[in-house]
PDB file of C-alpha atoms in Angstrom:
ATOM      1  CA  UNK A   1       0.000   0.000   0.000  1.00 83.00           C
ATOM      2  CA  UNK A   2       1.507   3.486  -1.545  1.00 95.00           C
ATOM      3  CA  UNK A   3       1.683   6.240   0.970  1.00 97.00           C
ATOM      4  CA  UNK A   4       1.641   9.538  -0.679  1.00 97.00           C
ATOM      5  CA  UNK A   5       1.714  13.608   0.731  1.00 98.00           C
ATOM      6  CA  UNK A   6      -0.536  16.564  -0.942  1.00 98.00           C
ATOM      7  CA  UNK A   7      -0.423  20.077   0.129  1.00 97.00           C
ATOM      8  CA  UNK A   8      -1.810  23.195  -0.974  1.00 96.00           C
ATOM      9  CA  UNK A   9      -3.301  27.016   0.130  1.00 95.00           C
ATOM     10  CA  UNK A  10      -5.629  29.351  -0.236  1.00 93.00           C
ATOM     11  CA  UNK A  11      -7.249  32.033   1.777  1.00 90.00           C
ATOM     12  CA  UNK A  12      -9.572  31.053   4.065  1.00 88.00           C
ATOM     13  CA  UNK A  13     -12.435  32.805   3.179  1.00 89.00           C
ATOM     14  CA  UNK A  14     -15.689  31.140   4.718  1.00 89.00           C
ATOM     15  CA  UNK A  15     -16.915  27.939   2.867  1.00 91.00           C
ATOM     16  CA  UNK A  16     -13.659  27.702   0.553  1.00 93.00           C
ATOM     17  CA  UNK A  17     -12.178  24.403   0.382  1.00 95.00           C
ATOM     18  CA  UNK A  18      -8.293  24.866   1.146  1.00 95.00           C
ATOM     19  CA  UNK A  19      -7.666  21.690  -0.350  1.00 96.00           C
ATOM     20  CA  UNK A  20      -9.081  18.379  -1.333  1.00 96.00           C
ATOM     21  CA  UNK A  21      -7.907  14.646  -3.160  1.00 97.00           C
ATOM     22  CA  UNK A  22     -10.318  12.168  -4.855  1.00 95.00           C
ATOM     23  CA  UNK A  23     -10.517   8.509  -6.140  1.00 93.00           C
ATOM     24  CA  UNK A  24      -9.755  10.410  -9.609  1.00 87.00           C
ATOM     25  CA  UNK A  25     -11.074   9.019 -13.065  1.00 87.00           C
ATOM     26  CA  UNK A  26      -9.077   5.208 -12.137  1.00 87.00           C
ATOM     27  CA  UNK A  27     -10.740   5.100  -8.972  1.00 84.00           C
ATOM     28  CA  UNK A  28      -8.940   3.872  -6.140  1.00 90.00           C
ATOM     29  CA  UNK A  29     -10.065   4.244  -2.584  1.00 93.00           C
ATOM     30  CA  UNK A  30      -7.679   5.835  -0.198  1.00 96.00           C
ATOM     31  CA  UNK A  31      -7.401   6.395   3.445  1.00 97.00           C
ATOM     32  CA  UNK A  32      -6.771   9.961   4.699  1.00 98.00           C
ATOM     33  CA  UNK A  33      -4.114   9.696   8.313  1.00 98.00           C
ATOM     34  CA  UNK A  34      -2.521  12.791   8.584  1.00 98.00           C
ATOM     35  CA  UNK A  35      -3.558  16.735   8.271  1.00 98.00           C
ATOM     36  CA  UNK A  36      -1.623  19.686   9.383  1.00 97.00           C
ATOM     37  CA  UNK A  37      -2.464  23.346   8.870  1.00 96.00           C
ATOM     38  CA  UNK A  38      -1.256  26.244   9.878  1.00 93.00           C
ATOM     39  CA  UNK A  39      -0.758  30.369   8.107  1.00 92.00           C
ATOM     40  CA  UNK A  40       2.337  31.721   7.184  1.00 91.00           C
ATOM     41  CA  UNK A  41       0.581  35.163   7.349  1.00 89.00           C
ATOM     42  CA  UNK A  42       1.514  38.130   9.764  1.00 87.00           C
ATOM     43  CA  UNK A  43       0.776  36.883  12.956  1.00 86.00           C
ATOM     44  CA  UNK A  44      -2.401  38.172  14.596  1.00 88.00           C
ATOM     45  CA  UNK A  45      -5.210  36.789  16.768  1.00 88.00           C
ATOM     46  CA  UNK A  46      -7.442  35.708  13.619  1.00 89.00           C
ATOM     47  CA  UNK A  47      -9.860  32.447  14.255  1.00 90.00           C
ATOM     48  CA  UNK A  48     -11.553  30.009  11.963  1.00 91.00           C
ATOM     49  CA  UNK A  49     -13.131  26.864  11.396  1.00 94.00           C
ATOM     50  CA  UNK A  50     -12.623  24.147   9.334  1.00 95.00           C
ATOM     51  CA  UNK A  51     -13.908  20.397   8.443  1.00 96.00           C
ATOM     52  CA  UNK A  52     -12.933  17.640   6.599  1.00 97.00           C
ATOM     53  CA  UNK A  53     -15.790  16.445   4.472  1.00 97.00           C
ATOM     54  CA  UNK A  54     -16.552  14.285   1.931  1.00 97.00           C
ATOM     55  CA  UNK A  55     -18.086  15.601  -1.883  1.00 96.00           C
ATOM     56  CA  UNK A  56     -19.109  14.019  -4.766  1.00 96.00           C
ATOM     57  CA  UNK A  57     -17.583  16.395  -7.070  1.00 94.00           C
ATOM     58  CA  UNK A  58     -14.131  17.623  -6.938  1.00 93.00           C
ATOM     59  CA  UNK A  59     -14.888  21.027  -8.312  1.00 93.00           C
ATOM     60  CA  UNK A  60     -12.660  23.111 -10.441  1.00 95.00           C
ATOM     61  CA  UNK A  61      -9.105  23.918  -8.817  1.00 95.00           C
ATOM     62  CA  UNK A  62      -5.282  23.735  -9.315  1.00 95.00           C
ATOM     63  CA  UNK A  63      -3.528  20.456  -9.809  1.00 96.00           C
ATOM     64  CA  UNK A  64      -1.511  19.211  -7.013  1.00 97.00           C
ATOM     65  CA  UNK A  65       0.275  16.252  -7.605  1.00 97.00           C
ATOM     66  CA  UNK A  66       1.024  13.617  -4.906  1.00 97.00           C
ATOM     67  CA  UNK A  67       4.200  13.077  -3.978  1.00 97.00           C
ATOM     68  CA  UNK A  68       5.347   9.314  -3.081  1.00 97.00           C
ATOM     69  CA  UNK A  69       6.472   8.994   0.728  1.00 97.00           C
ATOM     70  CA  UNK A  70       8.714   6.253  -0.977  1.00 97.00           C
ATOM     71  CA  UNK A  71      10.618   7.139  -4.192  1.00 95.00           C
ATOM     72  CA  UNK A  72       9.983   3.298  -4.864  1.00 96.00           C
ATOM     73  CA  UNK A  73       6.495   3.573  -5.246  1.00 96.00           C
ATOM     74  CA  UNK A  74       4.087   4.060  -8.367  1.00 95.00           C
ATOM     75  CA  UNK A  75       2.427   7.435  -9.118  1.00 95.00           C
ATOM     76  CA  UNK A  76      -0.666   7.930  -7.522  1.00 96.00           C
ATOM     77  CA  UNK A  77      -4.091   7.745  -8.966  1.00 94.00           C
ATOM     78  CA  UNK A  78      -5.740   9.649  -7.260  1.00 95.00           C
ATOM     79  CA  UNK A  79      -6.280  13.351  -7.897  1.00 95.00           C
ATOM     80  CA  UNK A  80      -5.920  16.752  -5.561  1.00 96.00           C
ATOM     81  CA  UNK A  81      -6.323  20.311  -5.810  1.00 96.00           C
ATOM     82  CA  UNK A  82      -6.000  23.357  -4.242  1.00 96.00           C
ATOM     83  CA  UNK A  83      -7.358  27.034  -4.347  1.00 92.00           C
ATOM     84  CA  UNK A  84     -10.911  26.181  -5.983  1.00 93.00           C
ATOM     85  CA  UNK A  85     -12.632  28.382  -8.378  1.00 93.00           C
ATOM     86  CA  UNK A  86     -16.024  26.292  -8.629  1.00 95.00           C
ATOM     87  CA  UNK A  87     -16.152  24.682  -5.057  1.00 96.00           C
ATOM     88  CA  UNK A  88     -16.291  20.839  -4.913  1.00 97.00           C
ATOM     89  CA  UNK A  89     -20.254  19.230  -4.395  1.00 96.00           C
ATOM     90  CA  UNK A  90     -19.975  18.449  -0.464  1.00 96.00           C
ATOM     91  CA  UNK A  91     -22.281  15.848   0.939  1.00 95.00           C
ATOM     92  CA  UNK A  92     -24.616  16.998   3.308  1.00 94.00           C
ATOM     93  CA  UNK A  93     -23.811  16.626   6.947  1.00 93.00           C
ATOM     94  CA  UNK A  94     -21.217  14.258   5.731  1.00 94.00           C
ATOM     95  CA  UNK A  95     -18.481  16.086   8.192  1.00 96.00           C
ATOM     96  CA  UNK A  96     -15.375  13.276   9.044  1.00 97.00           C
ATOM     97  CA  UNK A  97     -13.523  15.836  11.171  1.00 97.00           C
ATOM     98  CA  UNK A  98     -13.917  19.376  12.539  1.00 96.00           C
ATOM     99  CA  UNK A  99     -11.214  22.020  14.636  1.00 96.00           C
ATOM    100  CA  UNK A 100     -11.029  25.696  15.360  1.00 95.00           C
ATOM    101  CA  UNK A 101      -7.470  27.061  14.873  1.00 93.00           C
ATOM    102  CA  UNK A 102      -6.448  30.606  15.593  1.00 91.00           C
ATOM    103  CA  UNK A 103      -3.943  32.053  13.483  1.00 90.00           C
ATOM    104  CA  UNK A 104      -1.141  31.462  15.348  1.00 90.00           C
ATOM    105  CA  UNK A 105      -1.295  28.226  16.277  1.00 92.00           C
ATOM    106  CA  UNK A 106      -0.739  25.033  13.715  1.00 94.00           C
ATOM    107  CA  UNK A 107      -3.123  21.910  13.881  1.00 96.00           C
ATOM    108  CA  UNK A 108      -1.875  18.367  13.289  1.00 97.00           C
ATOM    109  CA  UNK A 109      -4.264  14.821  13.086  1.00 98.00           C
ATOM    110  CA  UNK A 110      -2.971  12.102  13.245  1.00 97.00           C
ATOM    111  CA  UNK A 111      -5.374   9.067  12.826  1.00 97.00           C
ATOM    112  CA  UNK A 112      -5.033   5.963  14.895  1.00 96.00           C
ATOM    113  CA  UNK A 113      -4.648   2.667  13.786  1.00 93.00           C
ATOM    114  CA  UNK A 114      -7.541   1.408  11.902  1.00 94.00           C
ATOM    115  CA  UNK A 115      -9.094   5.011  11.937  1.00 96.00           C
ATOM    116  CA  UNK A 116      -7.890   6.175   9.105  1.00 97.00           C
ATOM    117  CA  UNK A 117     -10.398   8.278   6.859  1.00 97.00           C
ATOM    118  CA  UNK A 118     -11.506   6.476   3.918  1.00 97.00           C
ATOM    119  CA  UNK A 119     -12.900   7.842   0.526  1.00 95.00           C
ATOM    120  CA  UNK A 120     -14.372   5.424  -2.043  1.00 94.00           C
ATOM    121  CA  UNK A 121     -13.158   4.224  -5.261  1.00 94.00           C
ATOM    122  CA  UNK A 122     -16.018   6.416  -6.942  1.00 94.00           C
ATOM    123  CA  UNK A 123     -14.630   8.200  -9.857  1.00 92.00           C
ATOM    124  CA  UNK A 124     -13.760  12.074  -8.720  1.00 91.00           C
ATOM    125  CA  UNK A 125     -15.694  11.250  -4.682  1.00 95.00           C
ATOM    126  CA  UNK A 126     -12.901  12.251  -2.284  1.00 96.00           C
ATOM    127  CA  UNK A 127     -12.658  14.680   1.030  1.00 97.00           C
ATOM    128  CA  UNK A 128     -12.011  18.428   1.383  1.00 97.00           C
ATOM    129  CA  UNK A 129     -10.561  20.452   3.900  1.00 97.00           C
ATOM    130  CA  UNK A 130     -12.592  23.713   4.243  1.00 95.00           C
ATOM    131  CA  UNK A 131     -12.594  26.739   5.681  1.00 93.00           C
ATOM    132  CA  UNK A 132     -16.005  27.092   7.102  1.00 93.00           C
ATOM    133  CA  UNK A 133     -16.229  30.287   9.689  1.00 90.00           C
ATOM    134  CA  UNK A 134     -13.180  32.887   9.724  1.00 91.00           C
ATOM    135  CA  UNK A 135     -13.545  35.410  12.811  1.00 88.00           C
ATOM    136  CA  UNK A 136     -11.387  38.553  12.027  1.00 84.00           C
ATOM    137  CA  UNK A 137      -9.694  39.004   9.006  1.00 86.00           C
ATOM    138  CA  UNK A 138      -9.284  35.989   6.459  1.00 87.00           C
ATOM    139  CA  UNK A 139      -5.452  35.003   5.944  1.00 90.00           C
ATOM    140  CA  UNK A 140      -3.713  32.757   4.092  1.00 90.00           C
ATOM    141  CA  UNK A 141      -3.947  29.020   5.028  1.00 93.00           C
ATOM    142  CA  UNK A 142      -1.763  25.973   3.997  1.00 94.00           C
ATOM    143  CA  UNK A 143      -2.590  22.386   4.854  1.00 96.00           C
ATOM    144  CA  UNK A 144      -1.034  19.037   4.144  1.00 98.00           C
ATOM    145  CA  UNK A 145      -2.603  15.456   3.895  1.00 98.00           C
ATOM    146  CA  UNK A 146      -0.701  12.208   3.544  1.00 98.00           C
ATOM    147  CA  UNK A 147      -2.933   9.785   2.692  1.00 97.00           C
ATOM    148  CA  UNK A 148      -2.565   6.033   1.454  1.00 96.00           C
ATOM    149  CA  UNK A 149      -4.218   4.222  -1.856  1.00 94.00           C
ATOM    150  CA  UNK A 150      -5.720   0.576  -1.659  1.00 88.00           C
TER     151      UNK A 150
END
């Protein structure tokens, strides 16, 4: 089983998805175990919300490729993106993971064994990480996701 790492920004203006990674057109399921965001913007006491959730359809946005954790392994199939234009098609109430962060401070998830977060093989269904409330000013946010393809 491939490991691979995505990451990507935008600013998190409310309900904009930061970024997101699908089963893609070859539809492979994957398993989501790690996020970590933070801002790289001026510091300042700036607040927001953000969930992980699942969507249907991956909405317009810039390629990110996955990057192998292991040089050995194949390319991945499945597809990411960041800094959407045409936001992706989120399934109601279909929320696998939700934080507040302040500005200042950088979140990391870690999944435990066997609770991994899974998105089907179901060409272009996959997970987002949005931006869902911002309190103050909206800044720039990165996030990274290492997930793994079965």
């Amino acid at each position: 089983m491939a490991k691979y790492a995505i990451d990507g920004q935008d600013t998190n203006t409310a309900a904009t998805t930061i970024l997101g990674v699908d089963a893609g057109t070859t539809a492979r399921r994957g398993k989501v175990y790690y996020i970590e965001c933070g801002s790289d913007a001026t510091p300042a006491d700036n607040a927001a919300e953000y969930n992980l959730q699942r969507y249907t359809v991956d909405g317009t946005s810039t390629a990110v490729t996955p990057q192998a954790l292991d040089p050995a392994d194949a390319a991945a199939l499945s597809e990411s993106g960041e800094a959407h234009s045409i936001e992706p098609t989120y399934t109601a109430n279909a929320i696998m993971l939700a934080w507040m962060q302040n500005q200042r401070a950088t979140y990391q998830w870690f999944a435990p064994p066997g609770g991994e977060i899974v998105f089907p093989a179901t060409a272009d269904n996959g997970l987002g990480v949005q931006s869902i409330t911002v309190a103050g000013s909206a800044v720039n946010t990165g996030c990274c996701v290492h997930f793994d393809e079965q």
